Short mmCIF file of C-alpha atoms in Angstrom, two decimals:
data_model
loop_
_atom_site.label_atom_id
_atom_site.label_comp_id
_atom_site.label_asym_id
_atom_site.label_seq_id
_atom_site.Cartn_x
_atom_site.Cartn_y
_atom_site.Cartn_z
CA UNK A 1 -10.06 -15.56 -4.75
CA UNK A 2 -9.29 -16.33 -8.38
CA UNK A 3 -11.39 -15.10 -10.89
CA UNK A 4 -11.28 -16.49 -14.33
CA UNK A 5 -11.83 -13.92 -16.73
CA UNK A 6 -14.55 -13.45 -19.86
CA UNK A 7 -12.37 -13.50 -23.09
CA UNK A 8 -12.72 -10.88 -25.69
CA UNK A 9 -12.02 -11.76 -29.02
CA UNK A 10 -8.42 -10.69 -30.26
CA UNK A 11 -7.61 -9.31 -26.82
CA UNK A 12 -5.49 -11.35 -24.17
CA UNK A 13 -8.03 -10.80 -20.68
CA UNK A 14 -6.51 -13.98 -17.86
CA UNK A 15 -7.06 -14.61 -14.78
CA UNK A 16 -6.15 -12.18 -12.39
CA UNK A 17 -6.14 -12.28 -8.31
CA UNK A 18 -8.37 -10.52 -6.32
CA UNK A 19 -9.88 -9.72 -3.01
CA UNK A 20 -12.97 -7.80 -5.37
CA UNK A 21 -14.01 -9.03 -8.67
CA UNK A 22 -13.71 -6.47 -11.59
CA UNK A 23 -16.09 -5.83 -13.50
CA UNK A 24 -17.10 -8.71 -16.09
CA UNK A 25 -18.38 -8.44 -19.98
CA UNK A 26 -22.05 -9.18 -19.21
CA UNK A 27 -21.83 -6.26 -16.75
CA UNK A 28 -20.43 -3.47 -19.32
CA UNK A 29 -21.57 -2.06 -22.71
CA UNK A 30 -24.95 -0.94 -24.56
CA UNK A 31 -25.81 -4.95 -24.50
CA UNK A 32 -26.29 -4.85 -20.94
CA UNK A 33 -28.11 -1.48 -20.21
CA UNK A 34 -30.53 -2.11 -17.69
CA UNK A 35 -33.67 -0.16 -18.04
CA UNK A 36 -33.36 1.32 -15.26
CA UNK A 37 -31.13 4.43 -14.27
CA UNK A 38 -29.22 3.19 -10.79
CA UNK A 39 -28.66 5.46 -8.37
CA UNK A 40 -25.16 7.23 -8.72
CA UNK A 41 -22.64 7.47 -6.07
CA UNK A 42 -19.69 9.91 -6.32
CA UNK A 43 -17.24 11.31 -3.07
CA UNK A 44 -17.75 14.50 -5.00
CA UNK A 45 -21.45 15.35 -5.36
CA UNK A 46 -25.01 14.41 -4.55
CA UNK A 47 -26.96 14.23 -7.87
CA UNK A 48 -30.18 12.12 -8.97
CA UNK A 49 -30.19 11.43 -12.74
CA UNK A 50 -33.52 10.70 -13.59
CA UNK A 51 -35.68 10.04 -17.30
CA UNK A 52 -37.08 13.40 -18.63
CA UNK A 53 -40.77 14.02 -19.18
CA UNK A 54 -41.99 15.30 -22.14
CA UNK A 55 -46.26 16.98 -23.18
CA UNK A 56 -47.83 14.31 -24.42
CA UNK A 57 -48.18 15.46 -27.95
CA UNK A 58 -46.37 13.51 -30.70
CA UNK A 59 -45.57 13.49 -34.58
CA UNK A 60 -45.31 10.13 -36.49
CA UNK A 61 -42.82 10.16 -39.24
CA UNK A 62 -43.71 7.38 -41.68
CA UNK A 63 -42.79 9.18 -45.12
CA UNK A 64 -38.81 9.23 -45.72
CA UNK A 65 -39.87 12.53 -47.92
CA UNK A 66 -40.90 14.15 -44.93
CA UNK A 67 -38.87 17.61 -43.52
CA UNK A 68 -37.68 16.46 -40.26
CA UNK A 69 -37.18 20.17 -39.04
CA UNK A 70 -40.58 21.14 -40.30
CA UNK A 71 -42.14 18.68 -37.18
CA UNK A 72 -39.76 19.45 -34.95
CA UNK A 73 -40.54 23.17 -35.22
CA UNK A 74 -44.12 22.22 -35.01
CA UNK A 75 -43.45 20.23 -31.89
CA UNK A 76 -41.31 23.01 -30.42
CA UNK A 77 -43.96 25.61 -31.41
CA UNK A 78 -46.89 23.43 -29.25
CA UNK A 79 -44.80 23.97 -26.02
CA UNK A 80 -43.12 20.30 -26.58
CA UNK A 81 -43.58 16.47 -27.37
CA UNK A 82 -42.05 13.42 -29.16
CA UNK A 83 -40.89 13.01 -32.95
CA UNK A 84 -41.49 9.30 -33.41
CA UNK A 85 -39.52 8.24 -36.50
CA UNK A 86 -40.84 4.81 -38.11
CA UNK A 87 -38.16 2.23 -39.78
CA UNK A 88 -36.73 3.39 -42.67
CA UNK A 89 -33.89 5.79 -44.53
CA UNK A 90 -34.39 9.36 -43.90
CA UNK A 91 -32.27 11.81 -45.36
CA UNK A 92 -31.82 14.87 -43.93
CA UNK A 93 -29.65 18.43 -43.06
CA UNK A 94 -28.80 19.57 -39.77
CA UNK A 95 -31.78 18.67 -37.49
CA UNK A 96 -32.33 21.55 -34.49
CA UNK A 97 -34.12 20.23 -30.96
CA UNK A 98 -36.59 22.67 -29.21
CA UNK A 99 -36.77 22.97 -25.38
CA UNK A 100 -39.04 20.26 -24.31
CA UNK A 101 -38.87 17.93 -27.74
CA UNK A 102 -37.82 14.73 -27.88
CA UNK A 103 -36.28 12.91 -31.01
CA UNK A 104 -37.14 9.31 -31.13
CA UNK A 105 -35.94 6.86 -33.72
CA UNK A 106 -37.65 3.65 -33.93
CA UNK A 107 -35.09 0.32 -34.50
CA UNK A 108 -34.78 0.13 -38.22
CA UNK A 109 -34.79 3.84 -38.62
CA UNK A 110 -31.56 5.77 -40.08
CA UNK A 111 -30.95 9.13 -40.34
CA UNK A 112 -28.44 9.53 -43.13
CA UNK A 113 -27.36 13.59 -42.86
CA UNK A 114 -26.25 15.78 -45.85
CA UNK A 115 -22.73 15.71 -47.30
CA UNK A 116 -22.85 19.03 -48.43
CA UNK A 117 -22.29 22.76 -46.46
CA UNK A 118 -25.53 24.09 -47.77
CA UNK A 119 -27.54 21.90 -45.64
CA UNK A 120 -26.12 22.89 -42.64
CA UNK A 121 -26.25 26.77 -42.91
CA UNK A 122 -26.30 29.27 -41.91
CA UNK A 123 -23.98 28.60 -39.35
CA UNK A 124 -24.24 28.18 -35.48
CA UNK A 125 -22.62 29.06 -32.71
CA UNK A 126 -20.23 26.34 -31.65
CA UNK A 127 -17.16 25.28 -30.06
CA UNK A 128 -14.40 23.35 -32.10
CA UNK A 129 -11.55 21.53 -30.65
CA UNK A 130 -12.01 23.77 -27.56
CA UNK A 131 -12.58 27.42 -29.71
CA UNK A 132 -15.89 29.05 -30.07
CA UNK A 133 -16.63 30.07 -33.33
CA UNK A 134 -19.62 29.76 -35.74
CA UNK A 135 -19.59 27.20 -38.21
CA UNK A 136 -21.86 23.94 -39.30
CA UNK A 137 -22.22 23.40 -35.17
CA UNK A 138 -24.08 19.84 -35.21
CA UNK A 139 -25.95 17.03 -37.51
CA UNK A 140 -28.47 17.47 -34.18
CA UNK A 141 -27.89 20.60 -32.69
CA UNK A 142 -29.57 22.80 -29.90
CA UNK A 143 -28.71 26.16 -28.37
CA UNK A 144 -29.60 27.02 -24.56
CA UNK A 145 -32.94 24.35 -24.83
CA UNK A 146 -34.23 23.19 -21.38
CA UNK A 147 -35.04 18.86 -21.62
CA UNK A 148 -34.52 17.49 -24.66
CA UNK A 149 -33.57 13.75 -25.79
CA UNK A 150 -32.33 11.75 -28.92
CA UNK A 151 -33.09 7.99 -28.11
CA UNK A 152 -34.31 4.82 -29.40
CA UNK A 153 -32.51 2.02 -31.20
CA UNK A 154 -32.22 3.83 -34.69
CA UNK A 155 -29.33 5.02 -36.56
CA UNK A 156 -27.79 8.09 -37.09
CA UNK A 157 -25.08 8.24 -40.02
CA UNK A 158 -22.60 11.52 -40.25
CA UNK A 159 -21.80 13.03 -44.09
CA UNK A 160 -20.55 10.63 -46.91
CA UNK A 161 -17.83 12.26 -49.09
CA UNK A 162 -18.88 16.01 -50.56
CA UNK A 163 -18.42 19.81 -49.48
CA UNK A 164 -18.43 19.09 -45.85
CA UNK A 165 -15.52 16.30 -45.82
CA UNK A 166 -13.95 18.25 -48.74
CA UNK A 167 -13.99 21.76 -47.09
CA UNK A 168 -12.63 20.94 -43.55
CA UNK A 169 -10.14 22.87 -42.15
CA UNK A 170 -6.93 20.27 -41.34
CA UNK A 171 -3.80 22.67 -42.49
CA UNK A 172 -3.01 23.62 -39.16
CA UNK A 173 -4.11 23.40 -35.42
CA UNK A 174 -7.05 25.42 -34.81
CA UNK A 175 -5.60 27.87 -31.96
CA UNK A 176 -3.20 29.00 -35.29
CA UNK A 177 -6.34 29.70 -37.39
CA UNK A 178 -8.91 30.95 -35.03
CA UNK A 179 -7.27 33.63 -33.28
CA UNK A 180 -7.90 34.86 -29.62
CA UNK A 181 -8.18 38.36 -30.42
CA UNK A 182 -11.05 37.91 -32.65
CA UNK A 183 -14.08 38.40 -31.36
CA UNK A 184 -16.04 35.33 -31.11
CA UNK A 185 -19.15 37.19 -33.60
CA UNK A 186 -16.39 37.55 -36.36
CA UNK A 187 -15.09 34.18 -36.18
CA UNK A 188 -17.41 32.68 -39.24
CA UNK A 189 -16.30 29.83 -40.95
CA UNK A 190 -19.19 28.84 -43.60
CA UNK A 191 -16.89 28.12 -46.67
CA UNK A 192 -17.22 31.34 -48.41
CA UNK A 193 -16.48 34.05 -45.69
CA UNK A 194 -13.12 31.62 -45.32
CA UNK A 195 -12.42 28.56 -48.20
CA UNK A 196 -13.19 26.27 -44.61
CA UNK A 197 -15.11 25.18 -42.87
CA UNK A 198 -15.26 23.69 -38.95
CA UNK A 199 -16.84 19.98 -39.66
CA UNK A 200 -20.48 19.07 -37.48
CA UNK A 201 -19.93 16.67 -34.70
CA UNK A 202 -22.75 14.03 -34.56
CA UNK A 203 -24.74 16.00 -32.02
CA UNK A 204 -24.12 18.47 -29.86
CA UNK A 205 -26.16 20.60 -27.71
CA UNK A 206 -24.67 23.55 -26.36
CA UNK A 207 -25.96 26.11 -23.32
CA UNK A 208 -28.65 23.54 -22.69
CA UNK A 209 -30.00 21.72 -19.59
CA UNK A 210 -31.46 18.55 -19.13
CA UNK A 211 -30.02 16.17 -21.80
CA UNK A 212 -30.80 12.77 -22.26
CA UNK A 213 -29.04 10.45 -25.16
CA UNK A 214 -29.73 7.00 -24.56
CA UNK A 215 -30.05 3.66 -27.04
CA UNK A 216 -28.80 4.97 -30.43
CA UNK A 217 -25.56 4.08 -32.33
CA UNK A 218 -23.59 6.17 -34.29
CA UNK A 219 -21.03 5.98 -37.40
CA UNK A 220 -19.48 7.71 -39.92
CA UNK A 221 -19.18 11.16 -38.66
CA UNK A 222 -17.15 14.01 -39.96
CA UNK A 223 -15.56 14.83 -36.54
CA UNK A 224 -16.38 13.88 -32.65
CA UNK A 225 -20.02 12.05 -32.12
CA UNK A 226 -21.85 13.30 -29.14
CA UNK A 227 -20.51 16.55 -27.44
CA UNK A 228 -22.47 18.20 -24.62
CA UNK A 229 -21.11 21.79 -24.14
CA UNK A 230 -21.43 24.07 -21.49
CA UNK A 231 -24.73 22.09 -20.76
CA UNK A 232 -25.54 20.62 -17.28
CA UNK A 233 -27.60 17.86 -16.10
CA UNK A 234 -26.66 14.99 -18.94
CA UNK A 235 -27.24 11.47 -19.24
CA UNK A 236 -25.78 9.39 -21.91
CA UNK A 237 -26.60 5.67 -21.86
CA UNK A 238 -26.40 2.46 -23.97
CA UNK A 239 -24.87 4.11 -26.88
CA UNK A 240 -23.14 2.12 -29.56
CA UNK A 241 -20.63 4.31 -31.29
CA UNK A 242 -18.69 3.21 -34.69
CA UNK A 243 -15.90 5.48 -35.88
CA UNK A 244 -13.07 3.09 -36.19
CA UNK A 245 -10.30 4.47 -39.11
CA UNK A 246 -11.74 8.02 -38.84
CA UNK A 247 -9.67 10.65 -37.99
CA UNK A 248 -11.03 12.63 -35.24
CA UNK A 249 -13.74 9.93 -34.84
CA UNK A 250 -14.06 10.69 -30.89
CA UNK A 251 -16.91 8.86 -28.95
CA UNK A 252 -18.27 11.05 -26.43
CA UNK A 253 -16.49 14.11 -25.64
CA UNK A 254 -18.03 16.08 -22.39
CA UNK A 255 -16.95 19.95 -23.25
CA UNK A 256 -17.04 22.31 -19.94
CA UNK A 257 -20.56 20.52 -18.73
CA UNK A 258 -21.21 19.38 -15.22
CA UNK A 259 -23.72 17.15 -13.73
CA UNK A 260 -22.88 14.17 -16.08
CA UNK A 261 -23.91 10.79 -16.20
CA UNK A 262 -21.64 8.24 -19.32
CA UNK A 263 -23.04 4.69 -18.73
CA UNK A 264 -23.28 0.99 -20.29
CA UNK A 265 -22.06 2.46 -23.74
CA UNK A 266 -20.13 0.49 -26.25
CA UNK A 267 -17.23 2.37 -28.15
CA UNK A 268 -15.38 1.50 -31.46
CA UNK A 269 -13.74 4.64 -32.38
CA UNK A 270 -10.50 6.07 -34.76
CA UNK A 271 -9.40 8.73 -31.67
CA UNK A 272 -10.10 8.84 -27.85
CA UNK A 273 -13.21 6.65 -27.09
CA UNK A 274 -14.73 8.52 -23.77
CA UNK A 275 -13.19 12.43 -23.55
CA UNK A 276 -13.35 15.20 -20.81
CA UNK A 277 -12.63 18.24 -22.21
CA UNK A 278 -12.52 22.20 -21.23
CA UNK A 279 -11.31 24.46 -23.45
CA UNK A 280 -8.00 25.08 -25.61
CA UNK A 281 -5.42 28.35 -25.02
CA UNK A 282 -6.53 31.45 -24.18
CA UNK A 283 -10.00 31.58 -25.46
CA UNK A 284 -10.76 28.24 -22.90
CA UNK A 285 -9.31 30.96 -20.50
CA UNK A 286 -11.46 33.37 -21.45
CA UNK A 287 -14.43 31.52 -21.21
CA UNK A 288 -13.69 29.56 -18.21
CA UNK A 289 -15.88 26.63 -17.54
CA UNK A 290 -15.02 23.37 -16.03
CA UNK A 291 -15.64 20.12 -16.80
CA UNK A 292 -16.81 19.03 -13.47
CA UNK A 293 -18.93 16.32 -11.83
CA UNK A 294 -19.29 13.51 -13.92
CA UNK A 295 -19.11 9.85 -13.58
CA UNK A 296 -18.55 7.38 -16.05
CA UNK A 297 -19.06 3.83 -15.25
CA UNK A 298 -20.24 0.21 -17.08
CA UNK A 299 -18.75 1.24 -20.67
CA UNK A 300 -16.82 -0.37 -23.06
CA UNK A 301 -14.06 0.11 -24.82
CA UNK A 302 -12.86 -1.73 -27.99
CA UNK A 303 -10.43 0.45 -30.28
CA UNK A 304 -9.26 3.67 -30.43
CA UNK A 305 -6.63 6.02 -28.60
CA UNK A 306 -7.67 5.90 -25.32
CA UNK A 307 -10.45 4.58 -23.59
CA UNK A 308 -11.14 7.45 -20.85
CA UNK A 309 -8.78 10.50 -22.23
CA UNK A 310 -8.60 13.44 -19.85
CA UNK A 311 -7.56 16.17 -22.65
CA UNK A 312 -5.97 17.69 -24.03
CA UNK A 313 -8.09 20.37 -23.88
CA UNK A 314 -7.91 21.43 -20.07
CA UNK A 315 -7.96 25.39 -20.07
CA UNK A 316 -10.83 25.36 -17.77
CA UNK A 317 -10.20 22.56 -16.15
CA UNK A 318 -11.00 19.34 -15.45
CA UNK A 319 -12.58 18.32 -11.85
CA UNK A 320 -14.49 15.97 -9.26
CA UNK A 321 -14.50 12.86 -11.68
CA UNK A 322 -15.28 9.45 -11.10
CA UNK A 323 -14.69 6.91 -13.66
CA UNK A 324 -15.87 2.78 -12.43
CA UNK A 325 -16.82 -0.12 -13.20
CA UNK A 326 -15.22 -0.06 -17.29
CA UNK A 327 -13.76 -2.33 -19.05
CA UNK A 328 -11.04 -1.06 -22.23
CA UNK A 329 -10.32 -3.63 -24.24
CA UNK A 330 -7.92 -3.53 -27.39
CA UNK A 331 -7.13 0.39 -27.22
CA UNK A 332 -4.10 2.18 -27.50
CA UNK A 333 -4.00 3.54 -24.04
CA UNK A 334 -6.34 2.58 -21.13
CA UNK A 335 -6.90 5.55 -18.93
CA UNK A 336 -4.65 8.82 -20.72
CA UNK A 337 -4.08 12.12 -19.49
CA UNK A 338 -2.88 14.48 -22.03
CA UNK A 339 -2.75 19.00 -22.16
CA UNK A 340 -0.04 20.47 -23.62
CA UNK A 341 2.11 23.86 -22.09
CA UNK A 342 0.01 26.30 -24.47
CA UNK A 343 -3.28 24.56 -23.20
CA UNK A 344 -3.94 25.58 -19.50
CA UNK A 345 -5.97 24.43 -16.69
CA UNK A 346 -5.39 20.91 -16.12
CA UNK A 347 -7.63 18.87 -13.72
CA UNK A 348 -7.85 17.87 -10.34
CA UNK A 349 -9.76 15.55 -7.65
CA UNK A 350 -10.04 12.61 -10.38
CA UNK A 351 -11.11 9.25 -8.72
CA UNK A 352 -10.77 5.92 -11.23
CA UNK A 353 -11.78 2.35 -9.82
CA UNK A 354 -12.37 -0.94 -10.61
CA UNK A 355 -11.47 -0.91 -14.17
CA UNK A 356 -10.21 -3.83 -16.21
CA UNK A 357 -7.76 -2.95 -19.73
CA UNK A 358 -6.37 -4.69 -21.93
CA UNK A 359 -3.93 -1.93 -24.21
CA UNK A 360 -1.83 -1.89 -26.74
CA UNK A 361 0.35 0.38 -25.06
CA UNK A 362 0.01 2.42 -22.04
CA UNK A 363 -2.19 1.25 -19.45
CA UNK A 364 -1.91 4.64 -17.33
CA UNK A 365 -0.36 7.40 -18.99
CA UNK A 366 0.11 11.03 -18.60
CA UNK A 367 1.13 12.67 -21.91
CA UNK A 368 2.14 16.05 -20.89
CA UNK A 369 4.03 17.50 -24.01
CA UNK A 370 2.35 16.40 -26.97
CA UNK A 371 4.29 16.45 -30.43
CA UNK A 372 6.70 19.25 -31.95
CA UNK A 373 4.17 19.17 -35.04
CA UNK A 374 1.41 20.52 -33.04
CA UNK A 375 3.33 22.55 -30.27
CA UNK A 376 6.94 23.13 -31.81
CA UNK A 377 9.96 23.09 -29.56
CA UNK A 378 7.07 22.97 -26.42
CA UNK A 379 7.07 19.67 -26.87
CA UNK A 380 10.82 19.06 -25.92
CA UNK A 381 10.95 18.73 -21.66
CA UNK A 382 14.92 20.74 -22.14
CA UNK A 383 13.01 23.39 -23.86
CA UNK A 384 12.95 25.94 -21.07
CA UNK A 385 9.59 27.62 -20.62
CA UNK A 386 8.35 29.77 -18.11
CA UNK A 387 5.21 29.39 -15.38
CA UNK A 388 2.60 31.36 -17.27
CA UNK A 389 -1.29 31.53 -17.67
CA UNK A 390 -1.55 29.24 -20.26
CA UNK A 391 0.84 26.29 -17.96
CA UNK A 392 -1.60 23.01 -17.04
CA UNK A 393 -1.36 21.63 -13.68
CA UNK A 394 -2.61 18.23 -13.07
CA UNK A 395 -3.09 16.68 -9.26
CA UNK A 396 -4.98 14.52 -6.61
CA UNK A 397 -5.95 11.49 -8.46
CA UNK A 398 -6.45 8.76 -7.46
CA UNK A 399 -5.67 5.00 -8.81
CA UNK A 400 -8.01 2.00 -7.30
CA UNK A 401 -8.02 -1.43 -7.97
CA UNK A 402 -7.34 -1.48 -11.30
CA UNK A 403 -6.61 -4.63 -13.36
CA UNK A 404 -3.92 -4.53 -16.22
CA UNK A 405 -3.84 -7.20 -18.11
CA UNK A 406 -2.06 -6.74 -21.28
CA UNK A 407 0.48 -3.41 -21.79
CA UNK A 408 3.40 -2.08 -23.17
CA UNK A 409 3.99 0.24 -19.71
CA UNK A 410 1.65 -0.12 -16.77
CA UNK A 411 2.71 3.64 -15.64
CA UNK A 412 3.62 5.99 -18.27
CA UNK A 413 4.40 9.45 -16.96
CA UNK A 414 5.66 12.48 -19.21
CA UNK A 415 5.11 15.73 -17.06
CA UNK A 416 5.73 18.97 -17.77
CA UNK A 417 9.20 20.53 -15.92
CA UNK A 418 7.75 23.64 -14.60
CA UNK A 419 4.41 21.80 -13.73
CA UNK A 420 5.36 18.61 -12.65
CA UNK A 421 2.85 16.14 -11.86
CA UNK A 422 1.54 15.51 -8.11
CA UNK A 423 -0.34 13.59 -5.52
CA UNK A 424 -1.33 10.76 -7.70
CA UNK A 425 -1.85 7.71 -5.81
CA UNK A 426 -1.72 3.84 -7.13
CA UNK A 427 -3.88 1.04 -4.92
CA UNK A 428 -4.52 -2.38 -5.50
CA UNK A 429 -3.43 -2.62 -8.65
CA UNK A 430 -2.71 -5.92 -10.74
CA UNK A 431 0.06 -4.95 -13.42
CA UNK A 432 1.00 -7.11 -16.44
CA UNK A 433 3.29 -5.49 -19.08
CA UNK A 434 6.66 -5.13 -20.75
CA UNK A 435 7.80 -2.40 -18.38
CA UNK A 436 6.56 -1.10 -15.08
CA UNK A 437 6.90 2.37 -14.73
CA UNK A 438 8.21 5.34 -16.18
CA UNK A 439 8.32 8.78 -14.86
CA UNK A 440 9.80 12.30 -15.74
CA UNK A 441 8.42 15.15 -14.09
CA UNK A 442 6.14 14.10 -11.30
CA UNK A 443 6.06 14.18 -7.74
CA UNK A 444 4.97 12.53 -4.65
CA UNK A 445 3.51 9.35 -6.16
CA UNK A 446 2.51 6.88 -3.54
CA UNK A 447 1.91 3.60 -5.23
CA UNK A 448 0.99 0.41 -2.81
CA UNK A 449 -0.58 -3.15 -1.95
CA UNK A 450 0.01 -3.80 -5.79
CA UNK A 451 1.71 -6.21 -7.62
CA UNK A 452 3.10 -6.11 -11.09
CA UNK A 453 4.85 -8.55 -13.60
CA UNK A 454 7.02 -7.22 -16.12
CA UNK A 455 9.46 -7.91 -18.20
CA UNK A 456 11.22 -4.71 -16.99
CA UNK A 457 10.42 -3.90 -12.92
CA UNK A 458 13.00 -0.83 -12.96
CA UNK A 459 11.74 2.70 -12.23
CA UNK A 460 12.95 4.09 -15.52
CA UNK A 461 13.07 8.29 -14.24
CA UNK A 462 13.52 11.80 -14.76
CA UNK A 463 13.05 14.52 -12.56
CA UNK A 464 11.33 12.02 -9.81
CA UNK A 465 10.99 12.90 -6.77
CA UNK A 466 8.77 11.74 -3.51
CA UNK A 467 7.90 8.35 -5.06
CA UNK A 468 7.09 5.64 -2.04
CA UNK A 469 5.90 2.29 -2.65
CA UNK A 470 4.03 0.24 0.12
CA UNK A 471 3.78 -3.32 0.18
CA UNK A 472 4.62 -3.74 -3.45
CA UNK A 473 5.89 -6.86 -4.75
CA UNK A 474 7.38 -6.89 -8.56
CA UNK A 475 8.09 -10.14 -10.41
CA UNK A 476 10.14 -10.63 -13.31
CA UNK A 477 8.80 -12.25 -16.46
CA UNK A 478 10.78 -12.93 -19.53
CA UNK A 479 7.87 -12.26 -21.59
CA UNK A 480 4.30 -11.57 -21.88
CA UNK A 481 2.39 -14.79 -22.25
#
């Protein structure tokens, strides 16, 4: 059947043939959320995401004087309850969440944090960019607590310009300054013990079980916005994220947690807009958690990088995802896969279907080597290195009915020579771009009953080998329309 597709503004979304429809606009993003959590399917595991339960014992914030932590203590103290935050402008330092304690902001409430270091000290225990380390952790931290939540349709607003913005560490890639040897206790960062610091994500809990984000939006943060680490058991739903220009201004990233639910969010972001992460370079090594389980399904996409990024850090691998029912509109990439040789891991058993994209450049790209600023002479493919522990390995994924309707390349693929890329498989998929597929590095790619229109239907490749095609058909445009 034909289905004529709902237009996004600036974007180029047209009709497309199907034998399924794709997912529509009034079907993805926080404006849809149902109230209701639907039951989740995945070929991987059996899980039942459900609303937590909190003692019903509550604190009403009404006075934008008040100390935030002060009630939250209180709350945590009483075994547990809601923070109900009233409309208005609160400002505040970093807010911690007690096992049982839910943070509620009423619409028309903001929570504006600090700009400065002192306000978020002492430091936490955190990971950064895939390194554990202690530093200024979260605007809305926790630390191995059991059911906790941060919802409602309030605002939450990262640091303005001060100490924190001023302070951050951006001279070099973190593995460089936070090294492997040192044991994770020494590894303080508070701007006096070094002249740095490691900026606060938005929120993220860490060791904890039992998260639930659902209904807020987000903007100007300092570094990534919501990042569940080593937690398990985590819904985020209906979240509207702004971070478009910001450098570093990731949506969600989900850091070595499993059991995880992404759904009906809306993302504007200045990097990757929906990240699975799992550790950088030997300490992700060390530590050894995957990012496993999780399905991601009625989002949206508007800017950034990439709208589902695998990456790029993989050290303890990423595994047993399933990303449906998306649509990525107007980023740079639609779905991106991207480690680097010193990185490790890699990821496995990934399952992506019925997604719609409309990209600036890639629609499906692996991005295997990264740049010589931020891995040297690794990031030439003739640059002979040898199999070692830190060497990524990416396989099994799968492709399915996906609907490309604006790209530079449909298939982008820059492996890794001693770690070539394998067992990916392409279905149904409806390909419009300048050029259809590129590949160096990879190996046994199956792609079939597909059809793609380019402007260039070569195979552009390096190191290929074991590609078969099945019932493809490839037609020649002169141009994008």
């Amino acid at each position: 059947m034909t289905l004529t597709a709902t237009l996004i503004s600036s974007c180029h979304l047209r009709q497309v043939e199907q034998t399924q429809a794709w997912p529509a606009m009034d079907q993805v993003g926080a404006a849809h959320m149902p109230s209701a959590i639907a039951p989740v399917y995945s070929p991987y595991f059996k899980a039942k995401f459900q609303r937590p339960v909190f003692p019903e014992r509550s604190i009403v914030i009404t006075d934008q004087q008040a100390d935030l932590q002060e009630s939250l203590d209180a709350l945590g103290g009483a075994g547990g309850g809601r923070l109900l935050v009233k409309s208005g402008h609160y400002k505040t330092g970093r807010l911690t969440l007690q096992s049982n304690t839910e943070l509620h902001l009423e619409e028309g409430a903001t929570l504006e944090f600090s700009s400065e270091i002192a306000d978020f000290l002492p430091v936490v225990f955190t990971r950064s960019e895939g390194i554990e380390l202690y530093s200024l952790g979260a605007c809305i931290y926790a630390n191995g607590a059991t059911n906790i939540a941060i919802t409602g349709k309030g605002k939450v607003i990262g640091p303005g310009k001060g100490s924190v913005r001023q302070k951050t560490m951006t001279h070099e890639v973190i593995e460089k300054v936070v090294l492997a040897e040192v044991p994770v206790d020494q590894r303080i960062y508070d701007g006096k013990t070094a002249d740095y610091i490691f900026p606060p994500a938005l929120i993220a809990p860490i060791n904890c079980k039992n998260v639930f984000i659902e209904g807020i939006s987000l903007s100007r943060s300092a570094f990534w916005n919501i990042v569940p680490t080593y937690c398990e058991n985590v819904i985020i739903r209906g979240v509207q994220v702004a971070s478009k220009g910001i450098q570093r201004g990731d949506g969600i990233d989900i850091e070595s947690s499993q059991k995880v639910l992404i759904e009906y969010c809306t993302l504007e972001t200045g990097d990757d807009c929906i990240a699975l992460k799992a550790g950088r370079g030997y300490d992700g090594l060390r530590v050894n958690k995957p990012t496993k389980h999780v399905v991601v399904r009625n989002c949206l996409t508007k800017t950034g990088h990439g709208g589902l990024t695998i990456g790029s850090e993989t050290a303890g691998k990423i595994q047993e995802i399933y990303v449906h029912d998306c649509i990525f509109a107007g980023t740079d990439v639609g779905i991106r896969f991207k480690t680097r040789r010193p990185r490790g891991g890699g990821g496995h058993d990934l399952l992506f279907s019925n997604i719609r994209m409309d990209v600036n450049f890639s629609a499906l790209r692996w991005d295997m080597l990264g740049q010589a600023q931020h891995v040297g002479k690794a990031a030439d493919r003739n640059f002979q290195v040898e199999v070692n522990a830190l060497t990524p390995h990416f396989s099994k994924i799968k492709m399915d009915r996906i609907a490309i309707e604006r790209s530079a390349d449909c298939i982008n693929i820059e492996g890794i020579p001693e770690s070539p890329l394998s067992q990916v498989e392409f279905s149904r998929i409806e390909g419009k771009g300048t050029r259809f597929l590129t590949a160096k590095d990879a190996t046994d790619l199956l792609i079939r009953d597909s059809h793609f229109s380019c402007t260039d239907t070569r195979v552009d490749s390096i190191a290929l080998t074991g590609l078969k095609m099945k019932n493809v058909s490839l037609s020649q445009t002169a141009s994008q329309q």
